[in-house]
GROMACS .gro file of C-alpha atoms in nm:
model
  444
    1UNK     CA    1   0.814  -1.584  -2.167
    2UNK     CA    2   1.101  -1.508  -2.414
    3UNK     CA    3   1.247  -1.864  -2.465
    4UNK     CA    4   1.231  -1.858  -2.850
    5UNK     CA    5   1.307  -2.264  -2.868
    6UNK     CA    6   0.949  -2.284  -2.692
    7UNK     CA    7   0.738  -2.217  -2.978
    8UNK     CA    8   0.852  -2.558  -3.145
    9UNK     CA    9   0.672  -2.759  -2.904
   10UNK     CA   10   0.343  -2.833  -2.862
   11UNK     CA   11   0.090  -2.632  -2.758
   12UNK     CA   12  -0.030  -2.812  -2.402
   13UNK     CA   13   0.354  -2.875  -2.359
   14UNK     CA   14   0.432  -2.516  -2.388
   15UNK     CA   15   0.163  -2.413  -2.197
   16UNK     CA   16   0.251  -2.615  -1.882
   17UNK     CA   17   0.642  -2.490  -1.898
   18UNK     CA   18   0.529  -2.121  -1.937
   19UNK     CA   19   0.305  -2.183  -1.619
   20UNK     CA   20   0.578  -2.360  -1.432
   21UNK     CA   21   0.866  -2.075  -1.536
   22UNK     CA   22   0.655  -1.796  -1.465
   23UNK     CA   23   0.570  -1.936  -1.119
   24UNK     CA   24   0.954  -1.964  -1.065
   25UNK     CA   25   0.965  -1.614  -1.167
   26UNK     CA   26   0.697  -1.495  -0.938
   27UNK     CA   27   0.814  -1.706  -0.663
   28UNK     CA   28   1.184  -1.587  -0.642
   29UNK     CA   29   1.020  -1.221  -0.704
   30UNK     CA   30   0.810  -1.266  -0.356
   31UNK     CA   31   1.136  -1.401  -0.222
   32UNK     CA   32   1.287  -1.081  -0.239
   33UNK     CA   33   1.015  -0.866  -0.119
   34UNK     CA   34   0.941  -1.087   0.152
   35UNK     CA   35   1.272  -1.101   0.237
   36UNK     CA   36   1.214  -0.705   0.275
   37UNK     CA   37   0.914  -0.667   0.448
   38UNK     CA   38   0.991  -0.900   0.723
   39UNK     CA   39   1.368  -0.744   0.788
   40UNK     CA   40   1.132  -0.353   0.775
   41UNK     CA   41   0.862  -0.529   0.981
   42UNK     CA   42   1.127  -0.662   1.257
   43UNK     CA   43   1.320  -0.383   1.283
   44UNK     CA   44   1.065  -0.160   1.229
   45UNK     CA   45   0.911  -0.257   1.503
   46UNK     CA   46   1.158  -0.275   1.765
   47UNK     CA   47   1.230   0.085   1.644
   48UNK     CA   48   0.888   0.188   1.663
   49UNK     CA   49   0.804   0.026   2.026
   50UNK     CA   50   1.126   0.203   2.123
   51UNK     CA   51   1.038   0.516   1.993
   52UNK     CA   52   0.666   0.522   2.148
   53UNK     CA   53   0.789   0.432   2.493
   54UNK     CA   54   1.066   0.717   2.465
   55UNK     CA   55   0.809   0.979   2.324
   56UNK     CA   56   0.469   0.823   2.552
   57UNK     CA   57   0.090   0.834   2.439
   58UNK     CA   58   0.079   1.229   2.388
   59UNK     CA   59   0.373   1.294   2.155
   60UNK     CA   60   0.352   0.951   1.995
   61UNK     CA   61   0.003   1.067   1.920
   62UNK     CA   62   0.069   1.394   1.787
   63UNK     CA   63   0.348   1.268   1.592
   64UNK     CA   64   0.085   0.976   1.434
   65UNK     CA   65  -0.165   1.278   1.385
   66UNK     CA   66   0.022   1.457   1.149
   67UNK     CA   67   0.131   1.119   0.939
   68UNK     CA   68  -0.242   1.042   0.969
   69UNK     CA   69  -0.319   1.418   0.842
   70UNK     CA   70  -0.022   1.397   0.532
   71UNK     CA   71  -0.150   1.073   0.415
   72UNK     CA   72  -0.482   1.200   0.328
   73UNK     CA   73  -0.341   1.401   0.052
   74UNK     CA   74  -0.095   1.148  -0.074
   75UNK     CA   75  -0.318   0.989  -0.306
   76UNK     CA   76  -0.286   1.336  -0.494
   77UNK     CA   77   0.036   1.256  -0.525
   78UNK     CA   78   0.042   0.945  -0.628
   79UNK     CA   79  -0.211   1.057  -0.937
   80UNK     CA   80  -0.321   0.703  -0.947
   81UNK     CA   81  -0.033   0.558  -1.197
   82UNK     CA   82   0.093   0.282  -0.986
   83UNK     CA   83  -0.121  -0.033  -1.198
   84UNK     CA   84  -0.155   0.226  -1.538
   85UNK     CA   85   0.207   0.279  -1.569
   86UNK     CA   86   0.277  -0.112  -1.486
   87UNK     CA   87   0.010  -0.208  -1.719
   88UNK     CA   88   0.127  -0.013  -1.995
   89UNK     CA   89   0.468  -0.113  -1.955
   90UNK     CA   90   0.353  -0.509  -2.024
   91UNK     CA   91   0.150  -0.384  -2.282
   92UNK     CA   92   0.426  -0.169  -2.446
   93UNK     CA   93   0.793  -0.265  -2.359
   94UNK     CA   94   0.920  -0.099  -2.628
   95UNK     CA   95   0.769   0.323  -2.520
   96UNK     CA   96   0.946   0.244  -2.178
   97UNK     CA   97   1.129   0.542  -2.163
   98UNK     CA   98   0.853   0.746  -2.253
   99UNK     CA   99   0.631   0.606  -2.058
  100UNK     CA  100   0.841   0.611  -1.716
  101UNK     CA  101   0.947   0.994  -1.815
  102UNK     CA  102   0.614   1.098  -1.863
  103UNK     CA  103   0.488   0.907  -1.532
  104UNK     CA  104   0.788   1.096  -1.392
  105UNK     CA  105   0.683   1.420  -1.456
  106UNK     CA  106   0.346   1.336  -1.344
  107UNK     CA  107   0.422   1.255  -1.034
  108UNK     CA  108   0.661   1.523  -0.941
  109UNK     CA  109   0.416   1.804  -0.971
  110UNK     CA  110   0.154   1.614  -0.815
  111UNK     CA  111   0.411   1.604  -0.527
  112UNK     CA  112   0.428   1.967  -0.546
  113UNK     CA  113   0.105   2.047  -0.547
  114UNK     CA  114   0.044   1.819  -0.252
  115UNK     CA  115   0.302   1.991  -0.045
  116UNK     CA  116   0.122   2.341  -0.092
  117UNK     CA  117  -0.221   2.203  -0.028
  118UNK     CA  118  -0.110   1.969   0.276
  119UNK     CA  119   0.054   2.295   0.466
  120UNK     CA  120  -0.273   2.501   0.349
  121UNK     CA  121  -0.528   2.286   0.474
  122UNK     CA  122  -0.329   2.235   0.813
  123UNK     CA  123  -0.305   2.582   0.855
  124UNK     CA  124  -0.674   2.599   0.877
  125UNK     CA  125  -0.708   2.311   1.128
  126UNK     CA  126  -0.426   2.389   1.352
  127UNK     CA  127  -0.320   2.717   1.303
  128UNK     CA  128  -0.151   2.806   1.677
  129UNK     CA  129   0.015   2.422   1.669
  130UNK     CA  130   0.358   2.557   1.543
  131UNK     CA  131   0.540   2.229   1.644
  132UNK     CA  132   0.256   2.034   1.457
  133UNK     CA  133   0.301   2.244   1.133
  134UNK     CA  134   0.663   2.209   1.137
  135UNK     CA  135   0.616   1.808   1.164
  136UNK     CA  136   0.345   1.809   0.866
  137UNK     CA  137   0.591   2.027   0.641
  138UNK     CA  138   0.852   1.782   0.693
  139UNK     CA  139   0.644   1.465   0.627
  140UNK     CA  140   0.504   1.655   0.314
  141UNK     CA  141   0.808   1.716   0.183
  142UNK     CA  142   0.863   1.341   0.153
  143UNK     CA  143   0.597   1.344  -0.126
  144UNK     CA  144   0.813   1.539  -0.444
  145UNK     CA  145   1.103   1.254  -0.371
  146UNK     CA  146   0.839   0.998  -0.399
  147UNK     CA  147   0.822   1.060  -0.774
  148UNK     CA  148   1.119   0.818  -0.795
  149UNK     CA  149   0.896   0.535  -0.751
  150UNK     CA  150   0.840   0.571  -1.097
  151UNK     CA  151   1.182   0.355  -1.138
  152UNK     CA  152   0.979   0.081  -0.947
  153UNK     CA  153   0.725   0.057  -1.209
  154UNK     CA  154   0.978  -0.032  -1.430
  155UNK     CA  155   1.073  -0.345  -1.177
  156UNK     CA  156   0.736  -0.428  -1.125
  157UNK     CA  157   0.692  -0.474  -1.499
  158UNK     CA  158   0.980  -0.673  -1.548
  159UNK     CA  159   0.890  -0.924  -1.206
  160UNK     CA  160   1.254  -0.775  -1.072
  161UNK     CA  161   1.158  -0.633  -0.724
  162UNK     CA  162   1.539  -0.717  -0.587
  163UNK     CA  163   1.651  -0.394  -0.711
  164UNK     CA  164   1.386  -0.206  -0.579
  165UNK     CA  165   1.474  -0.412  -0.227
  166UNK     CA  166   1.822  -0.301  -0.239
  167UNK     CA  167   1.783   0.060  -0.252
  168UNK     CA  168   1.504   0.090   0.011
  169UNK     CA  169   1.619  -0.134   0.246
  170UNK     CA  170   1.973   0.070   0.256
  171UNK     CA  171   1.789   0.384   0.316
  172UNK     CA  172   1.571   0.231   0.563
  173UNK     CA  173   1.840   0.044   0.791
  174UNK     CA  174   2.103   0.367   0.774
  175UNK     CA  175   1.763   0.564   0.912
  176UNK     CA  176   1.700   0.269   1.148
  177UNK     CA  177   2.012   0.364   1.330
  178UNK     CA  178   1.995   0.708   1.301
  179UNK     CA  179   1.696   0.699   1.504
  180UNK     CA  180   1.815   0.497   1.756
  181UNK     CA  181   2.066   0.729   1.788
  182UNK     CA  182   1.831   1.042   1.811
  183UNK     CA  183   1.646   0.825   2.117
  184UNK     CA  184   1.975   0.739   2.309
  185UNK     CA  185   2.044   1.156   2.278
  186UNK     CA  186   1.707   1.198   2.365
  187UNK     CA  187   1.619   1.405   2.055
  188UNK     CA  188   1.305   1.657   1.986
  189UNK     CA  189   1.045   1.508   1.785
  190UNK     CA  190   1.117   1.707   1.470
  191UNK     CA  191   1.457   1.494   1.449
  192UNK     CA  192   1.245   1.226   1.386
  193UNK     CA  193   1.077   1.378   1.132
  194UNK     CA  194   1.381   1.511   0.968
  195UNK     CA  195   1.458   1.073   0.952
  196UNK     CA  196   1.170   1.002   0.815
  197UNK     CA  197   1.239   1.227   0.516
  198UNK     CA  198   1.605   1.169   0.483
  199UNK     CA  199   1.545   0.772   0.446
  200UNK     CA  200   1.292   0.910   0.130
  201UNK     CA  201   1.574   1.087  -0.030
  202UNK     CA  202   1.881   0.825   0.042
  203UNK     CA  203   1.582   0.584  -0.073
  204UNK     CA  204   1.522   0.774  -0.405
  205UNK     CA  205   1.896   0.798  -0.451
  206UNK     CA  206   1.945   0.429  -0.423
  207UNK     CA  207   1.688   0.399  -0.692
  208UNK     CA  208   1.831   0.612  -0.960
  209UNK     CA  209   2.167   0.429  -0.908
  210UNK     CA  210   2.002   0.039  -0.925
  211UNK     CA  211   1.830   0.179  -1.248
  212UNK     CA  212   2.167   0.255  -1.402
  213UNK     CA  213   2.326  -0.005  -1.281
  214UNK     CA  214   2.068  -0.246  -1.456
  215UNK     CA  215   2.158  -0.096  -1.789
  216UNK     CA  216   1.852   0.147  -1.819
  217UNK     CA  217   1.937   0.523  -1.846
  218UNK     CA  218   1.736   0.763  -1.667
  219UNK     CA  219   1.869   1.015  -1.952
  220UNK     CA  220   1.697   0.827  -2.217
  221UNK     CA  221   1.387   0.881  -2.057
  222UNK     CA  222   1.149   1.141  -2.224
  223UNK     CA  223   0.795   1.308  -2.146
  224UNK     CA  224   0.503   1.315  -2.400
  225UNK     CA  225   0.202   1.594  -2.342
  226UNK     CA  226  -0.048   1.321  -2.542
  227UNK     CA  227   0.057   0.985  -2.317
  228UNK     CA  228   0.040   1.244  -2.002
  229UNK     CA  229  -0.332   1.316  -2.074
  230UNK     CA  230  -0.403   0.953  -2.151
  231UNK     CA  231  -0.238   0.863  -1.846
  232UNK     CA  232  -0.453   1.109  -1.641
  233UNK     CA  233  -0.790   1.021  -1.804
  234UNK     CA  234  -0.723   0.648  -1.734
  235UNK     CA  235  -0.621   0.711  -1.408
  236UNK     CA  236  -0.858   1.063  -1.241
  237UNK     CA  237  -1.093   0.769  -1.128
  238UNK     CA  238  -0.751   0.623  -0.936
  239UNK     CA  239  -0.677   0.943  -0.776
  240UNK     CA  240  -1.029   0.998  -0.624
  241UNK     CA  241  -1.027   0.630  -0.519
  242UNK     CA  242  -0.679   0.721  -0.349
  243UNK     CA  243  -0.819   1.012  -0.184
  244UNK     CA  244  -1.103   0.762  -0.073
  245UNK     CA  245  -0.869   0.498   0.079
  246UNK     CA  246  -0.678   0.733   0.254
  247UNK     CA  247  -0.976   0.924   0.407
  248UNK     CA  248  -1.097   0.604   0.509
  249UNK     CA  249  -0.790   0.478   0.646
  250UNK     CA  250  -0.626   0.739   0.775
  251UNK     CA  251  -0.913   0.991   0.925
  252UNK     CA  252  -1.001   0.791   1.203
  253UNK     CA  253  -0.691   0.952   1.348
  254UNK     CA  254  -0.691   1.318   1.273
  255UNK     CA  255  -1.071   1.252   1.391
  256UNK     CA  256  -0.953   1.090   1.728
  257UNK     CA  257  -0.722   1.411   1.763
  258UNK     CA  258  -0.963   1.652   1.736
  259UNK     CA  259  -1.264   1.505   1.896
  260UNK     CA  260  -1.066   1.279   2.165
  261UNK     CA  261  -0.682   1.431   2.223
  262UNK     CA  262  -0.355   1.349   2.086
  263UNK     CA  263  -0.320   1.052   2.381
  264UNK     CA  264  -0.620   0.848   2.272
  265UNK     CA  265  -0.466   0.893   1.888
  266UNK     CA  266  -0.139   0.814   2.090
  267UNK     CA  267  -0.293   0.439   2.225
  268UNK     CA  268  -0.526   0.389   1.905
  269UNK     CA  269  -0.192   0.462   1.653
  270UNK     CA  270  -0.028   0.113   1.836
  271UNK     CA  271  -0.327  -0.097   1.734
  272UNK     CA  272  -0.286   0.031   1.384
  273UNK     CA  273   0.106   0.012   1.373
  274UNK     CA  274   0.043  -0.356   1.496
  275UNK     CA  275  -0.233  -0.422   1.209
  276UNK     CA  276  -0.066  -0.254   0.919
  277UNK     CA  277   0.256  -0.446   1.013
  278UNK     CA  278   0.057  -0.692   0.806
  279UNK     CA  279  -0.019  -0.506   0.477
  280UNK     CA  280   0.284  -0.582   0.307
  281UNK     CA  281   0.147  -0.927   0.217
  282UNK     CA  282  -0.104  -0.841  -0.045
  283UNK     CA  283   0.141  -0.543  -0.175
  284UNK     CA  284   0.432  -0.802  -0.263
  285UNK     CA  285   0.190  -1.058  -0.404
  286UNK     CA  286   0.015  -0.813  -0.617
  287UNK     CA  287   0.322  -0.627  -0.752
  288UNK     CA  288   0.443  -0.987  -0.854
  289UNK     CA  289   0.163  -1.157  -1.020
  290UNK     CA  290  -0.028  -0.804  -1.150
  291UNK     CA  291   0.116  -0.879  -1.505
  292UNK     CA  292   0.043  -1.206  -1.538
  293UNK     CA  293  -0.319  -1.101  -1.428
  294UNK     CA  294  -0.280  -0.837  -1.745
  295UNK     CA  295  -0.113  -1.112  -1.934
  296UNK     CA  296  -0.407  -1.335  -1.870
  297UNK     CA  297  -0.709  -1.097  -1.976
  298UNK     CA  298  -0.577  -1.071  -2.313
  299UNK     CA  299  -0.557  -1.491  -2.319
  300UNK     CA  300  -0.918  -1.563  -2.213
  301UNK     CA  301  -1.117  -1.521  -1.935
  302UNK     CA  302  -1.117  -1.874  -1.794
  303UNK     CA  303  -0.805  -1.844  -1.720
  304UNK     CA  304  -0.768  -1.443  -1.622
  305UNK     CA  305  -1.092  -1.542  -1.368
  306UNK     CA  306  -0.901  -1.898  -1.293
  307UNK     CA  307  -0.611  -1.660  -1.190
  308UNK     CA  308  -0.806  -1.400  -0.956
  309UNK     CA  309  -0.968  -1.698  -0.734
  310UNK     CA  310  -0.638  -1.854  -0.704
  311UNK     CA  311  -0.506  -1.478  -0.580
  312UNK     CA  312  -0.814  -1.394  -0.379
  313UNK     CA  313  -0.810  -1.752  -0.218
  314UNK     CA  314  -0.444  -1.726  -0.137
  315UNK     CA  315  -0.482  -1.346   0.034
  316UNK     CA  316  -0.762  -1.496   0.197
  317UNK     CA  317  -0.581  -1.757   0.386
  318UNK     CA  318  -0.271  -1.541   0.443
  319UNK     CA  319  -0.537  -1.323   0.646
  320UNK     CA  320  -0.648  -1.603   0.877
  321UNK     CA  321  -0.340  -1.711   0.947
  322UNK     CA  322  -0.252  -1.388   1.118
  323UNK     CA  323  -0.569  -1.283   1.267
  324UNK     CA  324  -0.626  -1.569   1.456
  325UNK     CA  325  -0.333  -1.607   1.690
  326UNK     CA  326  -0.310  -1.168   1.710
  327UNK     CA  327  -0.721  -1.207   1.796
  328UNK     CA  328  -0.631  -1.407   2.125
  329UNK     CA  329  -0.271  -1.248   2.139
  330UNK     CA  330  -0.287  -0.904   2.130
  331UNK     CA  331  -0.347  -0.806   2.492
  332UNK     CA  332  -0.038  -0.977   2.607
  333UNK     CA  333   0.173  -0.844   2.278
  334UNK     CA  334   0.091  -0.461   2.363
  335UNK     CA  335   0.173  -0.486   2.735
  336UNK     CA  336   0.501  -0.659   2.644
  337UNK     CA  337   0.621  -0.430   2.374
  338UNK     CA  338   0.428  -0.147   2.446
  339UNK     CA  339   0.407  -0.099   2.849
  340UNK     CA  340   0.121  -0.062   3.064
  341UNK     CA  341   0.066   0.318   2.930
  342UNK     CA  342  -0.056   0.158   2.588
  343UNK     CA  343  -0.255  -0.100   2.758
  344UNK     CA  344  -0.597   0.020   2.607
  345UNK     CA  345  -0.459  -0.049   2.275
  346UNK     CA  346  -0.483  -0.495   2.338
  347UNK     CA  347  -0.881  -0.510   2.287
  348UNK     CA  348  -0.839  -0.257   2.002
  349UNK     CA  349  -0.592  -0.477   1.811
  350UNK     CA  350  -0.751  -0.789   1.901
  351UNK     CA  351  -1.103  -0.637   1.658
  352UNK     CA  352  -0.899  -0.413   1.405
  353UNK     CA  353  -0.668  -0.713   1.342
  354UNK     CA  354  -0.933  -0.854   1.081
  355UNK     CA  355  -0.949  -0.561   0.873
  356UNK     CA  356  -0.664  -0.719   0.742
  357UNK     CA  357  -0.931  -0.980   0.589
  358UNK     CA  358  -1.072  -0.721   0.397
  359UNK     CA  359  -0.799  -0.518   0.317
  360UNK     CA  360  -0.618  -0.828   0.146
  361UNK     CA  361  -0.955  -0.873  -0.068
  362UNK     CA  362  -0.953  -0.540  -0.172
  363UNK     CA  363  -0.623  -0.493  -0.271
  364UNK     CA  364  -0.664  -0.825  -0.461
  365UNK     CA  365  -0.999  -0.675  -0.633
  366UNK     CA  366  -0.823  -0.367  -0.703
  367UNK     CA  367  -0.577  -0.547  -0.936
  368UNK     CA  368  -0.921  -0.684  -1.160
  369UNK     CA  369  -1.063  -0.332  -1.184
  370UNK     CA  370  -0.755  -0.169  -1.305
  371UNK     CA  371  -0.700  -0.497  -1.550
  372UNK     CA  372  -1.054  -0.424  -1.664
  373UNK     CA  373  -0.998  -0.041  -1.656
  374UNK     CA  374  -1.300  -0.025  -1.434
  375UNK     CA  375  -1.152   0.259  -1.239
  376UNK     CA  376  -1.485   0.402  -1.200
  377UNK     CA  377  -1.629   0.129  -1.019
  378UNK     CA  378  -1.356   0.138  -0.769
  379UNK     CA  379  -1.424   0.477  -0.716
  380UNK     CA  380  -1.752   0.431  -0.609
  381UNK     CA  381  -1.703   0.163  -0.378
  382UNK     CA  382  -1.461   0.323  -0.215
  383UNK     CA  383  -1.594   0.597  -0.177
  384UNK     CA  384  -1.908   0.440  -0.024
  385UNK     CA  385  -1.639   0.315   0.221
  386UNK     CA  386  -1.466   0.641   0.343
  387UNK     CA  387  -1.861   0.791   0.374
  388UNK     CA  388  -1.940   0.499   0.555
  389UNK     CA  389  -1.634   0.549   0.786
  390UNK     CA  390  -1.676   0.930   0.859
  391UNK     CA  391  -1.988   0.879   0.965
  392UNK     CA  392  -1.955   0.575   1.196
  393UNK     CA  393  -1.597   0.762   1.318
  394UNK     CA  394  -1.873   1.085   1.386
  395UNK     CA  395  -2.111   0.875   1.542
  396UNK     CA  396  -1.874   0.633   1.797
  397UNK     CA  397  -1.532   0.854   1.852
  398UNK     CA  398  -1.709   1.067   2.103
  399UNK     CA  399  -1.898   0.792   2.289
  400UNK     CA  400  -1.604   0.475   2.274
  401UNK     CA  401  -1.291   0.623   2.189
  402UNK     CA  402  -1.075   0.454   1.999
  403UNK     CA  403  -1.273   0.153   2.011
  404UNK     CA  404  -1.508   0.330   1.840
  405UNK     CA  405  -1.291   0.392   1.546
  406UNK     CA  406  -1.188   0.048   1.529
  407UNK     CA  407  -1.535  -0.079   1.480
  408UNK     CA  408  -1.568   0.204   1.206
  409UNK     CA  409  -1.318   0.108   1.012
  410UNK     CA  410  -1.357  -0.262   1.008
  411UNK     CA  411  -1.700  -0.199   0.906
  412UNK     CA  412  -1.608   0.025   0.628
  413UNK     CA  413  -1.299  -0.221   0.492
  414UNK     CA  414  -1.582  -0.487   0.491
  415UNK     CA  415  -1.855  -0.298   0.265
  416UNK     CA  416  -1.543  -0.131   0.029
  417UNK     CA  417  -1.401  -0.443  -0.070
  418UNK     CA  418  -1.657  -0.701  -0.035
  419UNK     CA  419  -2.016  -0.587   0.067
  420UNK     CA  420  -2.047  -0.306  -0.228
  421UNK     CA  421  -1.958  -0.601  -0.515
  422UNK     CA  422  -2.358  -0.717  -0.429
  423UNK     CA  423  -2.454  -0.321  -0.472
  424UNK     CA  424  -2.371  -0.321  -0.874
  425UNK     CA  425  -2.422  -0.559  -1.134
  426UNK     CA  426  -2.061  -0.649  -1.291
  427UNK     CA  427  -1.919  -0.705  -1.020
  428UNK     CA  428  -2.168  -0.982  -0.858
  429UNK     CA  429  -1.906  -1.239  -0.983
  430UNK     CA  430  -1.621  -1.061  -0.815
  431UNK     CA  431  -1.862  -1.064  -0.484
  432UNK     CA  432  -1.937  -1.438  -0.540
  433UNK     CA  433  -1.539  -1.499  -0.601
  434UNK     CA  434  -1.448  -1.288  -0.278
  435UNK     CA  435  -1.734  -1.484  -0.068
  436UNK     CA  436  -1.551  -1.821  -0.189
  437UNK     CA  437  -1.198  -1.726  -0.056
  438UNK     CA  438  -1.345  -1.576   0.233
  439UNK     CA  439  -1.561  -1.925   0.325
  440UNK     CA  440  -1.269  -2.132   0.128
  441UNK     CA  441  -0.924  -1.944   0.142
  442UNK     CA  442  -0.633  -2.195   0.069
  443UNK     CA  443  -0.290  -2.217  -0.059
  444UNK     CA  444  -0.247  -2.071  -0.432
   0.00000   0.00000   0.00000
């Protein structure tokens, strides 16, 4: 809050304007990214349900397999910065440049080294799948260009998402087209691939040129060997809690494709499309209010813990309010979108659709650990998670399917975000807090 003239008045006056013009800040920064998510989710979709019927359960599976597979190592390539670099940027507008440069250079050989060890590992797995290699080395590739998202840190810091809006959502409707282009010419599934990566580049190029346009110099920027290694000792917890996630998230379906075929990953990948359709609403909440939640833990913790039930409460409800009508919905949505060839997918959406629940409350309890530089904890609770969901995944793939992976993973989303809070001292507030929006959720 920069209004100078404020500091004249008095203090419960101020107070109640810096609430009310921060929420107006907040609010219009949702705006945009809701504005995003629901033109990605509605195209997105009709793209995707066009591009499973054209490809059918088996491709559409193997093509899910090796996303599924890539994603496992992305956390690697992420190194963790998203909520340090953020942070530090409240903390410290004035090392900006330093900071993003160094975050920058981070992330760009993390990319690299993700690309070697994503083709080495798959190499082991799959090693007479030439197609399949060819599709992971493409998605892969994705992962160096993603070290642009650095320039959305700086966005995120500043509660400016629009920019960030306008050069992914370019990239992503020129590649909408594209592909529907590459269906009506009845293309090979590498072209697809090839789109996938091409709307990461045009995306990354949109971002440099927003940046610039903004007034902020990517020339200006500048790395720093000391801030690196601060960086990566705040956030080495981060990247083994990415690794974590992923495993958890994303290894139901590389298991499925091993243990079950690419078809069942094929039918199983529609539930999850359907259910992750949904994860954008904790991601554009938290990128808004996360520095008003740093903001707030230097204040005083009435209000920083005032703040987190409000957020958990609000993610809370947002979850009901979509699980319930997909719970009763969801066979009759997958026949109609999907065909009958996907029909096995409507009782697996109508369970997985309250992971969403969970996956809200975690994200939200994420954004407290990183505020309290607790990466640690979050570590270990997820990583009691992704055990959790291996083993289930080991134990049910073979005997229900995908069904069985479903009831794996909601399990596991359960215990990472919620159930593990009762397992470890600190955090039996944060456990109380998540049991209150999760008996009481309601509007922030």
């Amino acid at each position: 809050m920069n209004q100078g003239w404020m500091k004249y008045l008095p203090l419960f006056i101020r107070q109640q304007l810096e609430e009310r013009l921060y929420l107006q800040n907040v609010m219009s920064n949702l705006g945009w990214l809701l504005a995003d998510k629901i033109l990605r989710m509605g195209v997105g979709l009709f793209v995707g349900v066009w591009l499973a019927r054209y490809l059918g359960p088996e491709q559409f599976g193997l093509w899910n397999f090796t996303i599924a597979f890539v994603s496992l190592f992305s956390a690697i390539a992420a190194l963790g910065l998203d909520g340090i670099v953020v942070r530090d940027l409240v903390r410290d507008p004035s090392s900006k440049d330093e900071i993003l440069g160094t975050a920058f250079v981070l992330k760009l050989l993390g990319g690299a080294l993700t690309l070697f060890l994503v083709i080495a590992s798959f190499s082991l797995i799959r090693p007479q799948d030439e197609l399949a290699r060819w599709l992971v080395l493409i998605a892969a590739a994705g992962m160096i260009f993603n070290a642009f998202d650095t320039l959305d840190f700086w966005f995120q810091s500043q509660v400016q998402s629009k920019y960030t809006v306008y050069a992914k959502n370019s990239a992503f409707l020129i590649v909408s087209v594209v592909k529907v282009f590459l269906i009506l010419v009845k293309a090979p599934l590498v072209a697809f691939a090839c789109a996938g990566l091409a709307e990461i580049v045009i995306g990354s190029a949109g971002m440099l040129v927003t940046y610039r346009i903004s007034g902020h110099p990517v020339r200006c920027w500048k790395s720093n060997v000391p801030r690196a290694i601060g960086m990566l000792k705040d956030s080495w917890p981060l990247i083994l809690s990415g690794v974590a996630i992923m495993i958890y998230m994303r290894i139901d379906q590389v298991m499925i494709g091993e243990m079950a075929g690419d078809k069942e990953v094929g039918i199983y990948s529609v539930a999850v499309q359907l259910v992750e359709a949904w994860y954008f609403l904790p991601g554009i909440i938290i990128s808004s209010v996360f520095p008003s939640i740093v903001e707030a833990k230097a204040m005083s913790d009435t209000v920083f813990y005032e703040r987190l039930q409000k957020l958990y409460n609000f993610l809370a409800l947002m979850a009901y309010v979509v699980a319930i009508p997909v719970t009763f919905l969801a066979g009759w949505v997958v026949k109609i979108l999907f065909g009958v060839p996907y029909a096995k997918a409507g009782p697996m959406l109508s369970l997985l659709i309250w992971s969403v629940l969970f996956t809200n409350l975690g994200v939200a309890r994420s954004t407290f650990l990183t505020a309290m530089n607790w990466t640690k904890i979050h570590l270990m609770t997820v990583s009691l998670g992704c055990i959790i969901n291996v083993g289930l995944n080991y134990i049910l793939i073979p005997r229900y399917g995908g069904m069985g992976a479903v009831i794996a993973s909601c399990i596991a989303y359960w215990f990472a975000a919620h159930g593990s809070c009762f397992l470890y001292k600190p955090l039996h507030k944060t456990g109380s807090m998540l049991t209150k929006a999760i008996l009481f959720p309601k509007f922030w």
